[in-house]
CSV table of C-alpha atoms in Angstrom, one decimal:
chain,number,residue,atom,x,y,z
A,1,UNK,CA,21.7,-9.6,6.8
A,2,UNK,CA,21.1,-7.1,4.2
A,3,UNK,CA,19.9,-2.9,4.5
A,4,UNK,CA,16.7,-3.6,3.4
A,5,UNK,CA,16.3,-6.5,6.2
A,6,UNK,CA,17.8,-4.4,8.7
A,7,UNK,CA,15.5,-1.2,7.8
A,8,UNK,CA,12.2,-3.2,7.7
A,9,UNK,CA,13.1,-4.7,10.7
A,10,UNK,CA,13.9,-1.6,13.0
A,11,UNK,CA,10.2,0.0,11.0
A,12,UNK,CA,8.1,-2.7,12.9
A,13,UNK,CA,9.8,-2.9,16.2
A,14,UNK,CA,10.1,1.4,16.3
A,15,UNK,CA,7.3,2.7,14.4
A,16,UNK,CA,8.0,5.9,15.9
A,17,UNK,CA,11.5,6.2,16.1
A,18,UNK,CA,11.5,5.1,12.3
A,19,UNK,CA,9.4,8.1,11.7
A,20,UNK,CA,11.6,10.9,14.0
A,21,UNK,CA,14.6,9.4,12.6
A,22,UNK,CA,13.8,10.0,9.0
A,23,UNK,CA,12.7,13.5,9.4
A,24,UNK,CA,15.4,14.7,11.9
A,25,UNK,CA,18.3,13.5,9.9
A,26,UNK,CA,16.8,14.7,6.6
A,27,UNK,CA,16.2,17.9,8.1
A,28,UNK,CA,19.5,18.1,9.7
A,29,UNK,CA,21.5,17.6,6.6
A,30,UNK,CA,19.2,20.1,4.9
A,31,UNK,CA,20.0,22.6,7.3
A,32,UNK,CA,23.6,21.7,7.1
A,33,UNK,CA,23.8,21.9,3.4
A,34,UNK,CA,21.8,25.0,3.2
A,35,UNK,CA,23.7,26.9,6.2
A,36,UNK,CA,27.3,25.9,4.0
A,37,UNK,CA,25.6,27.6,0.8
A,38,UNK,CA,24.8,30.9,2.8
A,39,UNK,CA,27.9,31.0,4.7
A,40,UNK,CA,30.1,30.8,1.4
A,41,UNK,CA,27.7,33.7,-0.1
A,42,UNK,CA,28.9,35.5,3.2
A,43,UNK,CA,32.5,35.0,2.7
A,44,UNK,CA,32.1,35.7,-1.0
A,45,UNK,CA,30.6,39.1,0.3
A,46,UNK,CA,33.0,39.8,2.3
A,47,UNK,CA,35.6,39.5,0.0
A,48,UNK,CA,33.8,41.8,-2.5
A,49,UNK,CA,32.5,44.3,-0.1
A,50,UNK,CA,35.0,43.8,2.9
A,51,UNK,CA,32.5,44.0,5.4
A,52,UNK,CA,33.4,41.3,8.0
A,53,UNK,CA,30.6,38.3,8.8
A,54,UNK,CA,29.1,38.3,12.0
A,55,UNK,CA,28.7,34.7,12.1
A,56,UNK,CA,30.9,32.3,12.3
A,57,UNK,CA,30.2,29.0,10.3
A,58,UNK,CA,30.2,27.0,14.2
A,59,UNK,CA,27.6,28.8,14.9
A,60,UNK,CA,25.4,28.5,11.7
A,61,UNK,CA,26.3,24.6,11.9
A,62,UNK,CA,24.9,24.9,15.4
A,63,UNK,CA,21.8,26.8,14.3
A,64,UNK,CA,21.3,24.3,11.5
A,65,UNK,CA,21.4,21.3,13.8
A,66,UNK,CA,19.0,22.7,16.4
A,67,UNK,CA,16.6,23.6,13.7
A,68,UNK,CA,16.9,20.5,11.8
A,69,UNK,CA,16.1,18.5,15.2
A,70,UNK,CA,12.9,20.5,15.9
A,71,UNK,CA,11.6,20.7,12.8
A,72,UNK,CA,12.2,17.2,12.1
A,73,UNK,CA,10.3,16.1,15.7
A,74,UNK,CA,7.7,18.2,14.8
A,75,UNK,CA,6.9,16.6,11.4
A,76,UNK,CA,8.0,13.1,12.4
A,77,UNK,CA,5.0,13.4,14.9
A,78,UNK,CA,2.7,15.1,12.6
A,79,UNK,CA,3.3,12.1,9.7
A,80,UNK,CA,3.0,9.7,12.6
A,81,UNK,CA,-0.1,10.5,14.1
A,82,UNK,CA,-1.8,11.1,10.7
A,83,UNK,CA,-0.4,7.9,9.5
A,84,UNK,CA,-2.6,5.7,12.2
A,85,UNK,CA,-5.4,7.7,11.2
A,86,UNK,CA,-8.1,6.0,8.6
A,87,UNK,CA,-9.4,9.1,7.4
A,88,UNK,CA,-6.1,10.5,6.4
A,89,UNK,CA,-5.3,7.7,4.8
A,90,UNK,CA,-8.7,8.2,2.4
A,91,UNK,CA,-7.8,11.3,1.3
A,92,UNK,CA,-6.2,11.9,-2.2
A,93,UNK,CA,-2.7,12.5,-2.8
A,94,UNK,CA,-3.4,16.4,-3.4
A,95,UNK,CA,-5.0,17.0,-0.7
A,96,UNK,CA,-2.4,15.1,1.4
A,97,UNK,CA,0.2,17.7,0.0
A,98,UNK,CA,-1.9,20.4,0.3
A,99,UNK,CA,-2.4,19.4,4.2
A,100,UNK,CA,1.2,18.4,4.6
A,101,UNK,CA,2.7,21.9,2.9
A,102,UNK,CA,0.3,23.9,5.2
A,103,UNK,CA,1.5,22.0,8.5
A,104,UNK,CA,5.1,22.7,7.0
A,105,UNK,CA,4.6,26.0,6.6
A,106,UNK,CA,3.0,26.7,9.8
A,107,UNK,CA,5.9,25.2,11.4
A,108,UNK,CA,8.8,27.3,9.7
A,109,UNK,CA,6.5,30.6,10.9
A,110,UNK,CA,6.9,28.9,14.5
A,111,UNK,CA,10.7,27.6,14.3
A,112,UNK,CA,11.5,30.6,12.6
A,113,UNK,CA,10.3,33.0,15.4
A,114,UNK,CA,11.9,31.0,18.2
A,115,UNK,CA,15.4,31.2,15.7
A,116,UNK,CA,15.2,34.8,15.4
A,117,UNK,CA,14.9,35.3,19.0
A,118,UNK,CA,18.0,33.2,19.6
A,119,UNK,CA,19.9,36.0,17.0
A,120,UNK,CA,18.4,39.3,18.9
A,121,UNK,CA,21.8,40.0,19.6
A,122,UNK,CA,22.8,40.5,16.2
A,123,UNK,CA,20.4,43.4,15.7
A,124,UNK,CA,19.3,42.1,12.3
A,125,UNK,CA,17.0,45.2,10.4
A,126,UNK,CA,13.5,43.9,9.8
A,127,UNK,CA,14.3,43.7,5.5
A,128,UNK,CA,17.6,41.4,6.1
A,129,UNK,CA,15.1,39.0,8.2
A,130,UNK,CA,12.8,39.0,5.8
A,131,UNK,CA,15.1,37.9,3.2
A,132,UNK,CA,16.1,35.5,5.4
A,133,UNK,CA,12.5,34.1,5.9
A,134,UNK,CA,12.0,34.1,2.3
A,135,UNK,CA,15.3,31.9,1.8
A,136,UNK,CA,14.3,29.9,3.9
A,137,UNK,CA,10.6,29.1,3.3
A,138,UNK,CA,11.1,28.6,-0.2
A,139,UNK,CA,14.4,26.2,1.0
A,140,UNK,CA,12.0,24.3,2.9
A,141,UNK,CA,9.0,24.2,0.8
A,142,UNK,CA,11.3,22.1,-2.2
A,143,UNK,CA,13.0,19.9,0.7
A,144,UNK,CA,9.3,19.1,2.1
A,145,UNK,CA,8.3,18.1,-1.4
A,146,UNK,CA,11.5,15.8,-2.0
A,147,UNK,CA,10.7,14.1,1.5
A,148,UNK,CA,7.6,13.6,0.4
A,149,UNK,CA,9.1,12.2,-2.2
A,150,UNK,CA,10.9,9.2,-0.3
A,151,UNK,CA,8.3,8.7,2.0
A,152,UNK,CA,5.9,7.7,-1.1
A,153,UNK,CA,8.7,5.9,-2.2
A,154,UNK,CA,9.3,4.0,0.9
A,155,UNK,CA,5.5,3.1,1.2
A,156,UNK,CA,5.4,1.6,-2.4
A,157,UNK,CA,8.2,-0.3,-2.3
A,158,UNK,CA,8.6,-1.0,1.6
A,159,UNK,CA,11.2,0.6,4.0
A,160,UNK,CA,14.6,-0.1,3.0
A,161,UNK,CA,14.0,-0.3,-0.9
A,162,UNK,CA,15.1,3.0,-2.1
A,163,UNK,CA,19.0,2.8,-1.6
A,164,UNK,CA,19.1,-0.3,-3.3
A,165,UNK,CA,17.2,1.0,-6.1
A,166,UNK,CA,19.5,3.6,-6.5
A,167,UNK,CA,22.1,1.7,-6.4
A,168,UNK,CA,20.7,-0.1,-9.2
A,169,UNK,CA,20.1,-3.7,-7.9
A,170,UNK,CA,17.4,-4.8,-9.7
A,171,UNK,CA,18.6,-3.2,-13.0
A,172,UNK,CA,19.8,-6.6,-14.2
A,173,UNK,CA,18.2,-10.0,-13.5
A,174,UNK,CA,19.2,-11.5,-9.7
A,175,UNK,CA,18.1,-14.9,-8.7
A,176,UNK,CA,16.6,-14.7,-5.2
A,177,UNK,CA,14.7,-17.2,-2.9
A,178,UNK,CA,11.7,-15.8,-1.4
A,179,UNK,CA,8.2,-16.9,-0.1
A,180,UNK,CA,5.3,-16.0,-1.9
A,181,UNK,CA,1.3,-16.2,-0.6
A,182,UNK,CA,-1.4,-15.7,-2.9
A,183,UNK,CA,-4.4,-14.4,-0.9
A,184,UNK,CA,-8.0,-14.3,-2.8
A,185,UNK,CA,-10.9,-12.7,-1.1
A,186,UNK,CA,-13.2,-15.9,-0.4
A,187,UNK,CA,-17.2,-15.7,-2.0
A,188,UNK,CA,-15.9,-12.6,-3.8
A,189,UNK,CA,-18.6,-13.1,-6.9
A,190,UNK,CA,-21.3,-13.0,-4.1
A,191,UNK,CA,-20.2,-10.5,-2.0
A,192,UNK,CA,-19.6,-8.3,-5.5
A,193,UNK,CA,-23.5,-8.9,-6.5
A,194,UNK,CA,-24.7,-8.3,-2.9
A,195,UNK,CA,-22.7,-4.8,-2.5
A,196,UNK,CA,-22.8,-3.4,-6.3
A,197,UNK,CA,-19.8,-2.3,-8.0
A,198,UNK,CA,-19.1,0.9,-5.8
A,199,UNK,CA,-19.9,-0.4,-2.5
A,200,UNK,CA,-17.5,-3.3,-3.2
A,201,UNK,CA,-14.9,-1.5,-4.2
A,202,UNK,CA,-14.6,0.3,-0.7
A,203,UNK,CA,-15.2,-3.2,0.8
A,204,UNK,CA,-11.7,-4.1,-1.4
A,205,UNK,CA,-10.2,-1.0,-0.1
A,206,UNK,CA,-11.1,-1.8,3.6
A,207,UNK,CA,-9.7,-5.3,3.3
A,208,UNK,CA,-6.1,-4.3,1.5
A,209,UNK,CA,-6.2,-1.4,4.0
A,210,UNK,CA,-6.7,-4.1,7.6
A,211,UNK,CA,-4.3,-6.4,5.8
A,212,UNK,CA,-2.0,-3.6,5.1
A,213,UNK,CA,-1.7,-3.1,9.2
A,214,UNK,CA,-0.5,-6.5,9.6
A,215,UNK,CA,2.5,-6.2,7.1
A,216,UNK,CA,5.3,-4.7,9.1
A,217,UNK,CA,5.2,-6.9,12.4
A,218,UNK,CA,5.6,-10.0,10.4
A,219,UNK,CA,8.0,-8.6,8.0
A,220,UNK,CA,5.7,-9.2,5.0
A,221,UNK,CA,5.9,-7.1,1.3
A,222,UNK,CA,3.2,-6.3,-0.9
A,223,UNK,CA,4.0,-7.5,-4.5
A,224,UNK,CA,0.8,-6.9,-6.2
A,225,UNK,CA,-2.4,-5.7,-5.7
A,226,UNK,CA,-5.0,-7.8,-8.7
A,227,UNK,CA,-8.5,-7.3,-8.7
A,228,UNK,CA,-9.4,-8.8,-5.5
A,229,UNK,CA,-6.3,-10.7,-4.9
A,230,UNK,CA,-3.3,-9.9,-2.8
A,231,UNK,CA,0.3,-11.0,-3.4
A,232,UNK,CA,2.7,-10.7,0.2
A,233,UNK,CA,6.2,-11.7,0.0
A,234,UNK,CA,8.9,-12.5,2.0
A,235,UNK,CA,12.8,-13.5,1.9
A,236,UNK,CA,13.3,-16.8,3.0
A,237,UNK,CA,14.9,-16.1,6.7
A,238,UNK,CA,12.7,-13.8,7.2
A,239,UNK,CA,9.1,-15.6,6.4
A,240,UNK,CA,10.6,-18.5,8.4
A,241,UNK,CA,11.4,-17.4,11.3
A,242,UNK,CA,9.2,-17.7,13.9
A,243,UNK,CA,6.7,-18.6,11.4
A,244,UNK,CA,5.9,-14.9,10.4
A,245,UNK,CA,4.4,-16.3,6.9
A,246,UNK,CA,1.8,-18.2,8.5
A,247,UNK,CA,1.5,-16.1,11.0
A,248,UNK,CA,0.7,-13.5,9.4
A,249,UNK,CA,-2.4,-14.9,7.2
A,250,UNK,CA,-4.3,-15.5,10.9
A,251,UNK,CA,-3.0,-11.8,12.2
A,252,UNK,CA,-4.9,-10.9,9.0
A,253,UNK,CA,-8.2,-12.8,10.4
A,254,UNK,CA,-7.0,-11.4,14.2
A,255,UNK,CA,-7.5,-7.9,12.3
A,256,UNK,CA,-10.5,-8.7,10.6
A,257,UNK,CA,-12.2,-10.0,13.6
A,258,UNK,CA,-11.1,-6.9,15.7
A,259,UNK,CA,-13.0,-4.9,13.1
A,260,UNK,CA,-15.7,-7.3,12.8
A,261,UNK,CA,-18.7,-4.5,13.9
A,262,UNK,CA,-17.2,-1.7,11.4
A,263,UNK,CA,-17.9,-4.7,8.1
A,264,UNK,CA,-21.3,-5.7,9.0
A,265,UNK,CA,-22.3,-2.5,10.2
A,266,UNK,CA,-20.9,-0.7,6.7
A,267,UNK,CA,-21.0,-3.6,4.6
A,268,UNK,CA,-23.5,-6.6,6.0
A,269,UNK,CA,-20.5,-9.2,5.4
A,270,UNK,CA,-17.1,-9.5,6.6
A,271,UNK,CA,-14.1,-10.3,4.6
A,272,UNK,CA,-12.6,-13.6,4.6
A,273,UNK,CA,-9.4,-15.1,2.3
A,274,UNK,CA,-8.3,-18.2,1.0
A,275,UNK,CA,-4.5,-17.9,0.6
A,276,UNK,CA,-1.3,-20.5,-0.3
A,277,UNK,CA,2.0,-20.2,0.6
A,278,UNK,CA,5.1,-21.6,-2.0
A,279,UNK,CA,8.8,-20.8,-1.9
A,280,UNK,CA,11.8,-20.8,-4.2
A,281,UNK,CA,13.9,-19.1,-6.6
A,282,UNK,CA,12.4,-15.7,-8.8
A,283,UNK,CA,13.9,-14.3,-11.1
A,284,UNK,CA,14.3,-10.3,-9.4
A,285,UNK,CA,14.5,-7.4,-12.0
A,286,UNK,CA,13.6,-3.6,-12.5
A,287,UNK,CA,10.7,-3.3,-15.0
A,288,UNK,CA,9.2,-0.2,-16.8
A,289,UNK,CA,9.8,3.1,-17.9
A,290,UNK,CA,6.4,5.0,-17.7
A,291,UNK,CA,6.2,3.4,-14.4
A,292,UNK,CA,8.9,1.6,-13.1
A,293,UNK,CA,8.7,-1.8,-10.2
A,294,UNK,CA,10.0,-4.8,-9.2
A,295,UNK,CA,8.6,-7.6,-11.1
A,296,UNK,CA,9.7,-11.4,-9.8
A,297,UNK,CA,9.6,-14.3,-12.8
A,298,UNK,CA,9.6,-17.7,-12.2
A,299,UNK,CA,7.9,-20.9,-11.6
A,300,UNK,CA,7.6,-20.8,-7.7
A,301,UNK,CA,4.9,-17.9,-8.5
A,302,UNK,CA,2.8,-19.8,-10.8
A,303,UNK,CA,2.9,-23.0,-8.4
A,304,UNK,CA,2.2,-20.7,-5.7
A,305,UNK,CA,-0.9,-19.4,-7.6
A,306,UNK,CA,-2.3,-22.5,-8.8
A,307,UNK,CA,-1.9,-24.2,-4.9
A,308,UNK,CA,-4.4,-21.3,-4.4
A,309,UNK,CA,-6.9,-22.0,-6.7
A,310,UNK,CA,-7.6,-24.8,-5.2
A,311,UNK,CA,-8.6,-23.9,-1.4
A,312,UNK,CA,-12.2,-24.2,-3.0
A,313,UNK,CA,-11.8,-27.4,-3.6
A,314,UNK,CA,-10.8,-28.9,-0.2
A,315,UNK,CA,-12.4,-26.2,1.5
A,316,UNK,CA,-9.5,-24.6,2.8
A,317,UNK,CA,-8.4,-21.6,3.5
A,318,UNK,CA,-5.1,-21.7,3.8
A,319,UNK,CA,-2.6,-24.1,1.5
A,320,UNK,CA,1.0,-24.6,1.6
A,321,UNK,CA,3.2,-26.9,-0.6
A,322,UNK,CA,4.6,-29.6,1.3
A,323,UNK,CA,8.4,-28.3,0.1
A,324,UNK,CA,7.3,-25.5,2.1
A,325,UNK,CA,6.5,-27.1,4.8
A,326,UNK,CA,9.8,-29.1,5.6
A,327,UNK,CA,11.7,-26.6,5.1
A,328,UNK,CA,10.4,-25.5,7.9
A,329,UNK,CA,12.0,-28.1,10.2
A,330,UNK,CA,11.2,-28.2,13.5
A,331,UNK,CA,8.9,-25.2,13.7
A,332,UNK,CA,6.1,-27.6,11.8
A,333,UNK,CA,5.1,-28.9,15.4
A,334,UNK,CA,3.9,-25.5,15.8
A,335,UNK,CA,1.3,-25.8,13.4
A,336,UNK,CA,-2.0,-28.2,12.7
A,337,UNK,CA,-1.8,-29.1,9.5
A,338,UNK,CA,-3.8,-31.8,7.0
A,339,UNK,CA,-1.5,-33.6,4.6
A,340,UNK,CA,-3.7,-33.6,1.6
A,341,UNK,CA,-1.4,-35.7,-1.0
A,342,UNK,CA,-0.2,-34.8,-4.5
A,343,UNK,CA,-2.0,-33.3,-7.1
A,344,UNK,CA,-1.7,-32.1,-10.5
A,345,UNK,CA,-2.2,-28.5,-10.5
A,346,UNK,CA,-3.8,-26.7,-13.7
A,347,UNK,CA,-0.6,-26.1,-16.1
A,348,UNK,CA,2.0,-28.5,-14.2
A,349,UNK,CA,3.3,-31.2,-15.5
A,350,UNK,CA,4.6,-33.1,-12.3
A,351,UNK,CA,2.2,-33.3,-9.2
A,352,UNK,CA,2.8,-31.1,-6.4
A,353,UNK,CA,2.4,-32.1,-2.4
A,354,UNK,CA,0.1,-29.6,-0.5
A,355,UNK,CA,-1.3,-29.5,2.9
A,356,UNK,CA,-3.8,-27.2,4.9
A,357,UNK,CA,-2.8,-25.2,7.9
A,358,UNK,CA,-5.8,-25.3,10.6
A,359,UNK,CA,-4.2,-23.2,12.9
A,360,UNK,CA,-1.4,-22.2,14.9
A,361,UNK,CA,0.0,-24.2,18.5
A,362,UNK,CA,-2.2,-22.8,21.5
A,363,UNK,CA,1.1,-21.4,22.6
A,364,UNK,CA,1.8,-19.8,19.3
A,365,UNK,CA,0.1,-16.3,19.2
A,366,UNK,CA,-1.0,-15.2,16.0
A,367,UNK,CA,0.0,-11.3,16.5
């Protein structure tokens, strides 16, 4: 299992610990770095003015760790709480950054007051303390922007992807085996005409937000949003394990069912998606200069998209290629399926076998 898989699995199982761990580790490292700079500066002044420093590096390191731990816990809990609130997700990026900056500055004031109390024996002058406070204030604001950037990258690409990107994993095309699910809103044209453009866009936004809530428990990643369609992907081992790729679809259905009252009261209609699953080899590569992204190329995506396009022809919500169904092995017994035979998909020379998935075995929970 690679780093990305481990990071994603840990995040899905222990979301709170993931928030806390990210913030605590980052701020401990940042504070030790700042403490090292201040200590080296103090040593330089000591050599120049022959005034011995009053604080050892060991004391600085202990304070740095304590401060990083407290600050990391405070920000980690704040991020975790806010990310679970729907109103927060609807704020603009600017308002989110402004809000987090206000929270960070408030926490800095509180924690630095506690730290000053710990140094009362040093009899630090008011002016000296002011200089130290401004140094730490500016440093913490800069580091807060860095950690916010890291969090935004993690939200864009998913947990555990930033490190491979920094190491250039996808700079050159590399072959991977992946599962893809194309999900398209059912009766989208009729819903758009009923709601109008503005309300329809809000409807799509809320639908995708609910789908995003189901991603991590099933180790899924969003590859693309295209209009009212969302493309989700898995590594082969993660998608087939415990039928995560299939359970994800029914997990989305269950999520929409739970929020039925919200959709009916605000839009008068409940979202339902038609979807298709297929697996195979693709080429993964980092593309773009102005806007960078990871792109997947290959016949696997085209086939999955074409299978999804015939859902209406068979009046089915979830179709799967027989190739992928066979790859599930004995786990197929947990699925209620209906074979649909070999069909010729648009733009494909060879026929492709497909089947519909009607549901999960009664003993298999979708969530």
